[in-house]
Coordinates of C-alpha atoms (C1' of nucleotides) in Angstrom, one line a residue:
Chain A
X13 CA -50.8 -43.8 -107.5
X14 CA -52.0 -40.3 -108.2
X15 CA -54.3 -39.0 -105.7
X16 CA -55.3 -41.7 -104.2
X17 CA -51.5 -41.6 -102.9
X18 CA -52.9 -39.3 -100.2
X19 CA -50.6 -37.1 -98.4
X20 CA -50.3 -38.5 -94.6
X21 CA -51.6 -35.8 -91.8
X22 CA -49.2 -35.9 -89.0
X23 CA -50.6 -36.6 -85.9
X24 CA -50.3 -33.5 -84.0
X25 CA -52.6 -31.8 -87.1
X26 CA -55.2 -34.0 -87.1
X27 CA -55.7 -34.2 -83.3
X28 CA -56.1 -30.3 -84.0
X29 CA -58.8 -30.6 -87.3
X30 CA -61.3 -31.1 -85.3
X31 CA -60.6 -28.4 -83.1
X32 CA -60.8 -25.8 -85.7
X33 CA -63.6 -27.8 -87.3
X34 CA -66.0 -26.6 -84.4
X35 CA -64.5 -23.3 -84.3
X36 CA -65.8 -22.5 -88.1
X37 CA -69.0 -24.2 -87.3
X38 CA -69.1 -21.9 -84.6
X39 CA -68.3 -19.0 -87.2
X40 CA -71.1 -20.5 -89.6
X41 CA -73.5 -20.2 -87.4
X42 CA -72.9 -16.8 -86.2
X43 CA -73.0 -15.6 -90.6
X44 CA -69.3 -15.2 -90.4
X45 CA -68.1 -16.1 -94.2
X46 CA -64.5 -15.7 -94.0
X47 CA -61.9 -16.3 -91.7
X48 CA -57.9 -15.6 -91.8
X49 CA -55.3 -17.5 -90.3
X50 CA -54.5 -15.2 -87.7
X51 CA -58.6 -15.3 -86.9
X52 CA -58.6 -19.0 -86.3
X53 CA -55.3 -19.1 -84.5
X54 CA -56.9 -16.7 -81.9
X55 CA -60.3 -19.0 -81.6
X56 CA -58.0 -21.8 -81.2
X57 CA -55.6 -20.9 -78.6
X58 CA -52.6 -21.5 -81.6
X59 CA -50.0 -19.7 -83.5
X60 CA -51.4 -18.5 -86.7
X61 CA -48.5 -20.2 -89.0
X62 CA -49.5 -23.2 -87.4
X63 CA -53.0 -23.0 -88.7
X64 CA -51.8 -22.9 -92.0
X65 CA -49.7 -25.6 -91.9
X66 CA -52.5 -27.7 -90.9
X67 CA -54.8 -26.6 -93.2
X68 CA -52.4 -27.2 -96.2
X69 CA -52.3 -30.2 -95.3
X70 CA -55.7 -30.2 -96.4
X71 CA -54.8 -28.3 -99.6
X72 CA -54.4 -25.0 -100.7
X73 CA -58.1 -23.8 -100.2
X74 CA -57.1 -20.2 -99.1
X75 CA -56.6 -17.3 -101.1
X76 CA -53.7 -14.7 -100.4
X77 CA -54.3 -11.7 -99.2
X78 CA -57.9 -12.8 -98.0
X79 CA -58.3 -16.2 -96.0
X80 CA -60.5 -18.7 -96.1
X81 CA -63.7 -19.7 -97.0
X82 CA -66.1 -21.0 -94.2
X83 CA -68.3 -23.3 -95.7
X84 CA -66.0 -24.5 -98.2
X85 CA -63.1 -25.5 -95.5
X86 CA -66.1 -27.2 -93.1
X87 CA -66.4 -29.2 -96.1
X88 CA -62.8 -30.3 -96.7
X89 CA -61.5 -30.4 -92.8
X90 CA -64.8 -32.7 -92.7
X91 CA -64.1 -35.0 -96.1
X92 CA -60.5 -35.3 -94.3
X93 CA -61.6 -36.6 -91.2
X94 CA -64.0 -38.8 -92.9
X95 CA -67.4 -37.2 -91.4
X96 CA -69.2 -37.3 -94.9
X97 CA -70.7 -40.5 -93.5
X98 CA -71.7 -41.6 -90.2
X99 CA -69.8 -43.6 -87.8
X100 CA -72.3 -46.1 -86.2
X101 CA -71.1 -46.5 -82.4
X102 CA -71.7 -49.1 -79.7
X103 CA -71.4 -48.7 -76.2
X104 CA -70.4 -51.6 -74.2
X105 CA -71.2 -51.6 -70.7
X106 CA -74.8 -49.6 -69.1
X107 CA -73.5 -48.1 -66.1
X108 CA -74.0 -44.7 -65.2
X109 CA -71.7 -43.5 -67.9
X110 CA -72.9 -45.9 -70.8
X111 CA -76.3 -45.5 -70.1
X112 CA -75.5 -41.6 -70.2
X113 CA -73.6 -41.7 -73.4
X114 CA -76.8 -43.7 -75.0
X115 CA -79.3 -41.4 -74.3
X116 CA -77.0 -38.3 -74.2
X117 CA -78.2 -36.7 -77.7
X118 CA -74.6 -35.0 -78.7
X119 CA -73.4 -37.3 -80.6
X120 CA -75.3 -38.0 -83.5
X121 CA -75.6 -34.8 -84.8
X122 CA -72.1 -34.5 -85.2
X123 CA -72.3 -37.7 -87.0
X124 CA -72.0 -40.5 -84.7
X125 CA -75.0 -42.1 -83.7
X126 CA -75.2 -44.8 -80.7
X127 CA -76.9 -47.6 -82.3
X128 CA -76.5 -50.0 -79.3
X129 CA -75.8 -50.5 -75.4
X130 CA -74.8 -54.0 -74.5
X131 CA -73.9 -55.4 -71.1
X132 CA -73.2 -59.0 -69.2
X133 CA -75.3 -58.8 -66.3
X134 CA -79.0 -60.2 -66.4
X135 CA -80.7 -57.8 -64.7
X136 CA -79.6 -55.0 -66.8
X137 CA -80.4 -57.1 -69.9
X138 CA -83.2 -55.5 -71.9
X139 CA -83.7 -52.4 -69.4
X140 CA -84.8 -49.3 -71.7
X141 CA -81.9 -46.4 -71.5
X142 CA -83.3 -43.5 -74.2
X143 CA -84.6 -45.5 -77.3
X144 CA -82.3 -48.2 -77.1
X145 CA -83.2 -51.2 -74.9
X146 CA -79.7 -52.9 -73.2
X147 CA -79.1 -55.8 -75.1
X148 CA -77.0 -59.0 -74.1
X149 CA -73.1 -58.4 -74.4
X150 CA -73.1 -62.0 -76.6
X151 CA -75.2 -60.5 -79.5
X152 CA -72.5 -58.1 -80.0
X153 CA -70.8 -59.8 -83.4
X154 CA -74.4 -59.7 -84.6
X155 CA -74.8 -56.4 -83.6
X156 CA -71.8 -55.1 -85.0
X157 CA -72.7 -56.9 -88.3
X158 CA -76.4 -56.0 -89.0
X159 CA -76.1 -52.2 -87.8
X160 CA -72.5 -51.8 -89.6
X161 CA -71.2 -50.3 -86.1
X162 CA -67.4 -49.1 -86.1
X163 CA -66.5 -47.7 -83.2
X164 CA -67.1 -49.0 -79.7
X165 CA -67.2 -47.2 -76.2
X166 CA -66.0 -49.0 -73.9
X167 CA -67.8 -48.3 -70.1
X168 CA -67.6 -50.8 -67.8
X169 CA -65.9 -51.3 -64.7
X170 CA -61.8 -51.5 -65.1
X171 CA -61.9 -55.1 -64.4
X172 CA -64.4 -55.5 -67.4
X173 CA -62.8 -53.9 -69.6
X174 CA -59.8 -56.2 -71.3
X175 CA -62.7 -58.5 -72.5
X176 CA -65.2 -55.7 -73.6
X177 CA -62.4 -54.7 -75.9
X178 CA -61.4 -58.3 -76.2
X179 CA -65.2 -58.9 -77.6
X180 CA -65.4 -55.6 -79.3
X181 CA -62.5 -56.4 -81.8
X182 CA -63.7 -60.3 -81.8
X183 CA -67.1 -58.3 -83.6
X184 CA -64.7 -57.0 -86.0
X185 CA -64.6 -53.3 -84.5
X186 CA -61.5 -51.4 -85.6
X187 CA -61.8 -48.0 -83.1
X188 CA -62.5 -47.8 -79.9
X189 CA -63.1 -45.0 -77.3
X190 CA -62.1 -46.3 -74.0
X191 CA -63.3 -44.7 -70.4
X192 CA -61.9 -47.2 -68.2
X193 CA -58.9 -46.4 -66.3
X194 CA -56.5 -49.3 -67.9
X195 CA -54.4 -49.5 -70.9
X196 CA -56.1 -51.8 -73.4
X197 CA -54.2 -54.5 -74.4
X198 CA -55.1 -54.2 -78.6
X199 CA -53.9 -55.4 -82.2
X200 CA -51.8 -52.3 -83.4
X201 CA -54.6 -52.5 -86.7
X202 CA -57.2 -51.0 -83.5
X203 CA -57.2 -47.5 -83.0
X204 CA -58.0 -46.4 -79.4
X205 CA -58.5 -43.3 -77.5
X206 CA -58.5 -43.2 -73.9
X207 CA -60.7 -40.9 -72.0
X208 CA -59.3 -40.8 -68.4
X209 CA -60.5 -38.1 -65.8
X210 CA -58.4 -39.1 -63.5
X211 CA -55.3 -38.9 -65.4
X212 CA -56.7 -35.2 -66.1
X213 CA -57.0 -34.3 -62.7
X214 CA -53.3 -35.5 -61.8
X215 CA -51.7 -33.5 -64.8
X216 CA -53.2 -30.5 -63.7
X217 CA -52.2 -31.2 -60.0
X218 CA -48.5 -31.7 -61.7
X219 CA -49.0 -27.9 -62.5
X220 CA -50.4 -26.7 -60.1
X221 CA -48.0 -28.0 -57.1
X222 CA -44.9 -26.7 -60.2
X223 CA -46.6 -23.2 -60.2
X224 CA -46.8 -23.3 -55.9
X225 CA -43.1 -24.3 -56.0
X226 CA -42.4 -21.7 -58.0
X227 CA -44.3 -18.7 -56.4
X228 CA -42.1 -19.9 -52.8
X229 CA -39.1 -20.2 -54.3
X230 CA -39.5 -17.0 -55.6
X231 CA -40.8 -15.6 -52.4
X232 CA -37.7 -17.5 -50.9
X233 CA -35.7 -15.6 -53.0
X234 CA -36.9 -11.9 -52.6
X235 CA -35.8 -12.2 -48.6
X236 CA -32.5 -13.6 -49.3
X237 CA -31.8 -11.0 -52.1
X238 CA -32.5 -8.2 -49.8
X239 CA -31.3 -8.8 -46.5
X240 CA -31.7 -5.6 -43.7
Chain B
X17 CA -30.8 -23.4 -55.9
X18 CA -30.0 -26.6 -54.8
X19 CA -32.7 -28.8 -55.0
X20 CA -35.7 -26.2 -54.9
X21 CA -34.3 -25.4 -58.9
X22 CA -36.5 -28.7 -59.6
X23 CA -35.5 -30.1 -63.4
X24 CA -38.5 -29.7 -65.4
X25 CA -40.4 -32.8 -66.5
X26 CA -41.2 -32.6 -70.3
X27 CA -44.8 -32.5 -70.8
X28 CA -45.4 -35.6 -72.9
X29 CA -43.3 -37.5 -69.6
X30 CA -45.8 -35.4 -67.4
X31 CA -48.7 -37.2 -69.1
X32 CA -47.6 -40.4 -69.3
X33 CA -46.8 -40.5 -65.0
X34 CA -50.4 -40.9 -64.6
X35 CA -50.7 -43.8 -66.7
X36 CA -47.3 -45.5 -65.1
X37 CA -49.0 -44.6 -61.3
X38 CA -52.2 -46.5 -62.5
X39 CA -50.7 -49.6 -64.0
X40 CA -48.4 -49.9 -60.3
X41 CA -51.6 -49.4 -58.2
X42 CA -52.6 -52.4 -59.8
X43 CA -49.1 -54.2 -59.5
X44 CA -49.4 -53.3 -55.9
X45 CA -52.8 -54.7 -54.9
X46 CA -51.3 -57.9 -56.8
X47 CA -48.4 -58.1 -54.4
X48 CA -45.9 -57.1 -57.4
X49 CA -42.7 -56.1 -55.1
X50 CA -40.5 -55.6 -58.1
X51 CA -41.3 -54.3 -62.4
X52 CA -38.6 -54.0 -64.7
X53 CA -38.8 -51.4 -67.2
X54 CA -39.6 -53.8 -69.9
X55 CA -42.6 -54.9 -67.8
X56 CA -43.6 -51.4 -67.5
X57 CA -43.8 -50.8 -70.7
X58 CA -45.7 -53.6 -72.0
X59 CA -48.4 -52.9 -69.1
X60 CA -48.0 -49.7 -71.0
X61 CA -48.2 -49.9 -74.3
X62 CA -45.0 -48.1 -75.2
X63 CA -41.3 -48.2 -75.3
X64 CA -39.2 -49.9 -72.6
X65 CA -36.0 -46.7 -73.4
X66 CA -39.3 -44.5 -73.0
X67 CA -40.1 -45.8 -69.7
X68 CA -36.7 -45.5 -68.1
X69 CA -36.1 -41.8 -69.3
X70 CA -39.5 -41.0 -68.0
X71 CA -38.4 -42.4 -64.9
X72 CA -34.9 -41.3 -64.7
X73 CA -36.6 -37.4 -64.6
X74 CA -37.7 -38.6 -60.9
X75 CA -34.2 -39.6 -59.7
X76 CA -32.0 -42.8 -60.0
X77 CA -34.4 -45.0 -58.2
X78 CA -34.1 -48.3 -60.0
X79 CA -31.5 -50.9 -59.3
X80 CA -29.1 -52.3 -62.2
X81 CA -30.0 -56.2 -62.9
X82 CA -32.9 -55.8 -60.6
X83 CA -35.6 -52.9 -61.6
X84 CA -37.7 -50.6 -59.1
X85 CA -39.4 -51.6 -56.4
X86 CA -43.5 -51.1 -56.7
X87 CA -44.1 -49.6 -53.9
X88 CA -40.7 -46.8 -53.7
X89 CA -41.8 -46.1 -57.3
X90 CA -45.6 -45.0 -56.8
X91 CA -44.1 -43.0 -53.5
X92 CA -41.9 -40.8 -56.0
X93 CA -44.5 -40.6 -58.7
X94 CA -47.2 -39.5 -56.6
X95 CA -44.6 -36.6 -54.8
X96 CA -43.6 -35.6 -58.4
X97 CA -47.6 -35.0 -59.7
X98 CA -48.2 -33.1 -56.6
X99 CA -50.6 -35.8 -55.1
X100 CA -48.7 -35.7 -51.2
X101 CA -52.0 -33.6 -50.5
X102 CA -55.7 -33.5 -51.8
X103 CA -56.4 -30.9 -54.3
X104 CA -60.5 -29.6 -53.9
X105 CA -62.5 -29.1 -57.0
X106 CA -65.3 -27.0 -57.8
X107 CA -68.2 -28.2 -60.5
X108 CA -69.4 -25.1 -62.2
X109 CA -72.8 -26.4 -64.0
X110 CA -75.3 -28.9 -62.2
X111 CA -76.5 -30.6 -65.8
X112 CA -76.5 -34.3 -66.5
X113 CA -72.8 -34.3 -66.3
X114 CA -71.8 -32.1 -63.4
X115 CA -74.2 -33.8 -60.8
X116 CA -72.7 -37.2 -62.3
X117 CA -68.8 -35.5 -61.3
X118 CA -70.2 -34.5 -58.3
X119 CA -71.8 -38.0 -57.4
X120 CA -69.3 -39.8 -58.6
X121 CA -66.9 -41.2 -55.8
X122 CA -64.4 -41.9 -58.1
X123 CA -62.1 -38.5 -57.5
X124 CA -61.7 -39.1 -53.8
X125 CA -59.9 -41.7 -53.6
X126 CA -57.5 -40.6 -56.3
X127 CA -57.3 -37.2 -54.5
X128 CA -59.6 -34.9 -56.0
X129 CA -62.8 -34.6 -53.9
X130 CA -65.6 -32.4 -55.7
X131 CA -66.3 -30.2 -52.5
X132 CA -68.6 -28.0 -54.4
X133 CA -71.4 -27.7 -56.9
X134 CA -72.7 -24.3 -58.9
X135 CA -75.0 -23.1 -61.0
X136 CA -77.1 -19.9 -62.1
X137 CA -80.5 -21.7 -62.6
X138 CA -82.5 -20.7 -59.9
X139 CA -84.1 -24.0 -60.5
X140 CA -81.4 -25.9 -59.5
X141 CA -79.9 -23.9 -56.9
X142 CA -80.6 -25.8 -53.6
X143 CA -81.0 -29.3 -55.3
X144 CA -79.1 -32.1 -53.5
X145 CA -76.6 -33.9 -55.8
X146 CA -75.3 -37.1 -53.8
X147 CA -73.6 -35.4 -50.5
X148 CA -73.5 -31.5 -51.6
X149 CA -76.1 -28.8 -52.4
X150 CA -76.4 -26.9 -55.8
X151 CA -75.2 -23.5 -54.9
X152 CA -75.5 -20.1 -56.9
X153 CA -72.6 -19.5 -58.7
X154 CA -72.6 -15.6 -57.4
X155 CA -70.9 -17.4 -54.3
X156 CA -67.9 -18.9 -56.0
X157 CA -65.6 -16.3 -54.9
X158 CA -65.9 -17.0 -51.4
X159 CA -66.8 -21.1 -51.7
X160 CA -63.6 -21.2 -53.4
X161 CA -61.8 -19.4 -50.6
X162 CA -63.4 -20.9 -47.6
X163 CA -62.6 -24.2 -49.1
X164 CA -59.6 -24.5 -50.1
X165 CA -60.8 -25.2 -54.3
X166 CA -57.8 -25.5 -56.8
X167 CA -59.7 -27.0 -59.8
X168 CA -62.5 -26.0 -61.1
X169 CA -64.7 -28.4 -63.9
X170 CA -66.8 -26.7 -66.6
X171 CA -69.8 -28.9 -67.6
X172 CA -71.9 -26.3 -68.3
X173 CA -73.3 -25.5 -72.1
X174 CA -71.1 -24.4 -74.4
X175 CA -72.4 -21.0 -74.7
X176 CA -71.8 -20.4 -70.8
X177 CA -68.8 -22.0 -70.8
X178 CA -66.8 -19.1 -71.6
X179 CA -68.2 -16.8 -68.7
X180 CA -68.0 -19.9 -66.1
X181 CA -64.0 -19.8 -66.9
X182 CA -64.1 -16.2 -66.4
X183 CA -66.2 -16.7 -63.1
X184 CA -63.4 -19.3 -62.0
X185 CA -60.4 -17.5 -62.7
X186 CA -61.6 -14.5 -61.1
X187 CA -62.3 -16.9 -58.1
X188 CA -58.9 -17.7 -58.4
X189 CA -58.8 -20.7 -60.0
X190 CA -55.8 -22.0 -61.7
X191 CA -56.7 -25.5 -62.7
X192 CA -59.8 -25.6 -65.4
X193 CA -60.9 -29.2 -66.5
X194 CA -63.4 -28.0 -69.1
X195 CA -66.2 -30.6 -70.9
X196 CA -67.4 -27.8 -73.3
X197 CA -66.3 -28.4 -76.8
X198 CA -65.0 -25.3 -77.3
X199 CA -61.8 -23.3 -76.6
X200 CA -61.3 -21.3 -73.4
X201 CA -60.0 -18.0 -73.7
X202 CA -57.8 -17.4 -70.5
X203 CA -54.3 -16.5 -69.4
X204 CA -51.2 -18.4 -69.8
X205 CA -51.2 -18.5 -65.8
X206 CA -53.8 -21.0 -65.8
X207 CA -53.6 -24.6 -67.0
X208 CA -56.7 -26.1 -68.9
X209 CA -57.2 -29.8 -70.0
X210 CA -59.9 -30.1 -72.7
X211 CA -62.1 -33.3 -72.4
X212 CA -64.3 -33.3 -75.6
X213 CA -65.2 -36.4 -76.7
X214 CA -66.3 -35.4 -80.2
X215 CA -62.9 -34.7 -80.8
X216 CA -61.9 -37.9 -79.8
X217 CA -64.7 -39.6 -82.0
X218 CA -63.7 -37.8 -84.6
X219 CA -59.9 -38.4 -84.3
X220 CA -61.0 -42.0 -84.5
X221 CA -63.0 -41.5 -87.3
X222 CA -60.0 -40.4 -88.8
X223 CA -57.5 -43.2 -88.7
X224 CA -60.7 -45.4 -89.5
X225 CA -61.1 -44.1 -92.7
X226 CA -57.4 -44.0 -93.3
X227 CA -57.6 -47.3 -93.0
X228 CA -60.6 -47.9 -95.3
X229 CA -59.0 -46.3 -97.7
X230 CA -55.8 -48.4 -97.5
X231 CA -57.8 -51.5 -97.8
X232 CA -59.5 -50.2 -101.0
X233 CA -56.2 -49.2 -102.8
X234 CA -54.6 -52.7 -101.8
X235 CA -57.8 -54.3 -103.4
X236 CA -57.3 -51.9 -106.6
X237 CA -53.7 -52.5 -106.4
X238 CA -54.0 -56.2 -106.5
X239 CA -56.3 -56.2 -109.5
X240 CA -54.3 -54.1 -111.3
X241 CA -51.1 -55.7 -111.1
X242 CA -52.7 -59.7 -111.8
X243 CA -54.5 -58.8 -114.8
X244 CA -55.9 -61.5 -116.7
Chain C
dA16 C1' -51.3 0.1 -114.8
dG17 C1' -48.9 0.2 -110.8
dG18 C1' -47.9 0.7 -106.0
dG19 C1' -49.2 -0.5 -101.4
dC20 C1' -51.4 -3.7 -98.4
dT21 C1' -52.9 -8.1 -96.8
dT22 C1' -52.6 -13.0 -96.2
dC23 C1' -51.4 -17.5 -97.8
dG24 C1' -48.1 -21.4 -98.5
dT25 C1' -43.8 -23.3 -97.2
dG26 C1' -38.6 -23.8 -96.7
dC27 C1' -35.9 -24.1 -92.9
dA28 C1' -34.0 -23.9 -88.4
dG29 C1' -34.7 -25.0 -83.8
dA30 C1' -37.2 -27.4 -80.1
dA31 C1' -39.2 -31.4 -78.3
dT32 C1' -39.8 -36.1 -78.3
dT33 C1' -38.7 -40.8 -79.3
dT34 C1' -35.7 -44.6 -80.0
dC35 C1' -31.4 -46.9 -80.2
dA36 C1' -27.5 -48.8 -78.3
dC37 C1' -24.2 -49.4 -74.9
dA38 C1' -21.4 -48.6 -70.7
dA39 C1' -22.2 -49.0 -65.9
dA40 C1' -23.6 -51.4 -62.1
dG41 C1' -25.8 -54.7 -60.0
dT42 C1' -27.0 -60.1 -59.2
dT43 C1' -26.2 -65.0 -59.4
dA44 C1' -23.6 -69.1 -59.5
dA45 C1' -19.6 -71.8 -59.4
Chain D
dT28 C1' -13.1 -64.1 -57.0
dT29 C1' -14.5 -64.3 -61.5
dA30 C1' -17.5 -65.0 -65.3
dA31 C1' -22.0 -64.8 -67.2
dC32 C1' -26.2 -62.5 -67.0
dT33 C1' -29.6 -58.8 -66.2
dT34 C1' -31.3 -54.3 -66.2
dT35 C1' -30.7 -49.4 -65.5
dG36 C1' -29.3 -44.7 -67.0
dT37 C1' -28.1 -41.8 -70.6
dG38 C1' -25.5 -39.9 -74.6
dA39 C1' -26.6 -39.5 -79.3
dA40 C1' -29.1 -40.3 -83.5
dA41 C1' -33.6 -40.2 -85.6
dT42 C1' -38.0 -38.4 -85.9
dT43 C1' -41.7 -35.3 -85.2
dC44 C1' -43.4 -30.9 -84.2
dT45 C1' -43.3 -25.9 -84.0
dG46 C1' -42.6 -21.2 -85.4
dC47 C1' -40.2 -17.8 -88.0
dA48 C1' -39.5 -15.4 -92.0
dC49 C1' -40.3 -14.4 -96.5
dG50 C1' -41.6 -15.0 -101.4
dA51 C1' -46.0 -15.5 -103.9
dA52 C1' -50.4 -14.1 -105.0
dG53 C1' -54.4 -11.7 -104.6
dC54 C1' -57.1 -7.2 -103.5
dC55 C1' -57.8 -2.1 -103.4
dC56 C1' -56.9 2.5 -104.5
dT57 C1' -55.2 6.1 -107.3

DNA sequence: AGGGCTTCGTGCAGAATTTCACAAAGTTAA
DNA sequence: TTAACTTTGTGAAATTCTGCACGAAGCCCT
């Protein structure tokens, strides 16, 4: 129970690793070497003792009275969020979006590679999308097994989607990134992620109408306040 | 400052109303009349207390012994996210993934219609993407104006990501839904929602090798405490 | 060596969020 | 009408997250 015992990361800090992660590969790039807290907190739109925080949870990597190390914390923000490997992904469903996804080029460099695009319907079945060929949605257990695939995308229409992530997690995949508009119905042991852009759009508009509100009540108010 | 002085909604409430408006849409075109909060919830994925405080910040509109009514329910949510009226949205970037938002009927309907397209490429400039024209993004300022744009979507590359926000905000933008996975530098006055799915993917990756990890102690653990 | 300066690591308080638990208020049935 | 039952609305406790403030630790200059 020594180090193995790891330290949890709460949720809030990990949603944020990766954040920073592609802020100091940013710096990398650009020959930056060393970073402070306050630096990062700046690239990432954060308070600076925040930053810290998060990266202790990492360990103490910094050094007082200089910062950090670039390289060296790319390496440990990246052995913490498990990106020493790669994460083999599937993509269930070839619409527009999956079929996008599959030959979009992004991912695999950042270390997870779309191995396979499966669908139900016939006359999608074996159509060419990048270098993968669309493959029959009831070869996915196979699929999952021989190409060691954990994390599934889930692209189909809403009403296809329940039983894509019913047959993703039947293959034995554990994680799933999901696009369709629904809230999957899942085994707590599944992680999911769900990308919705409509659900963006309608926060914003929350803000938006709060900020319209507020510029007429205050307009409201300055010709109350000084009556002729 | 009656009922102008509006009680704030706490954010994490503010993006879960999306999700509740989604999952009645569907109760609706099902001819569900009625939900309890416990149905709610399990439609939901969370916690039945959760759903009713969310709810309450709206007003008292359920019934004791009964629940809300679908249909009063969706009325109230969509007044409280500001969706009464359409809100127009700008694409800055006509790459794979802007011409897709902009083809895309799917914002329409929910009340977002993409009314414009941009881009500096003289290459693209001019191109038809579904109904609208790739314009040049030196006429921003005015396209925004003359039609009535709120939102503005970043799909450009990362490296001109920053300058498009600049380009928006001086259009006078306050909505940004930015695709580039990296962090906008703008004012506080403006709201931004970040959709980046390598972060997501590699939030996943996270919890999945959390997980691994578990599994591999609990197998060590088990050896070591039935030893022969 | 020592003083001044910088920046990390973190205890702690306060804010935000989640969850519990129960009174209040309604329905239903006899 | 009354009793049994259901479900909301919400105080209050529990948990999580944030940000301040400051000691600790390293660098630099004299």
């Amino acid at each position: 129970m020594t180090h193995s015992q790891r330290r949890r990361i709460p949720n809030a800090a990990v949603a944020r690793l990766p954040v920073y992660l592609q802020i100091l590969n940013n710096l990398h790039a650009t020959n930056v070497a060393r970073f402070s807290s306050d630096e990062l907190a700046a690239l990432a739109g954060v308070n600076a003792a925040k930053v810290r925080k998060d990266l202790s949870y990492l360990g103490s990597y910094g050094t007082r009275g200089v910062g950090y190390e670039v390289t060296y914390l790319i390496h440990q923000i990246r052995r913490e969020l498990g990106l020493m490997r790669e994460w083999n992904v599937v993509v269930v469903g070839a619409g527009n979006l999956g079929c996008a996804l599959a030959k979009f080029g992004g991912f695999a460099p950042r270390g997870f590679p779309v191995v396979g695009i499966v669908d139900n319907d016939p006359k999608k079945i074996g159509q060419s999308t990048g270098a993968l060929k669309v493959s029959d949605v009831r070869n996915l257990q196979k699929l999952v097994k021989d190409l060691d695939v954990t994390i599934g995308a889930i692209t189909t229409s809403t009403s296809a989607a329940q039983s894509a992530a019913d047959a993703l997690i039947e293959a034995g995949i554990t994680s799933i990134l999901n696009f369709a508009p629904i809230v999957l119905a899942i085994p707590s042991s599944v992680s999911v992620r769900n990308v919705d852009l409509g659900v963006e759009l309608q926060i914003l508009s929350y803000y938006e109408q709060m900020r319209i509100e507020q510029t007429d009540l205050k307009i409201q108010q300055r010709s109350n306040a000084v009556p002729v």
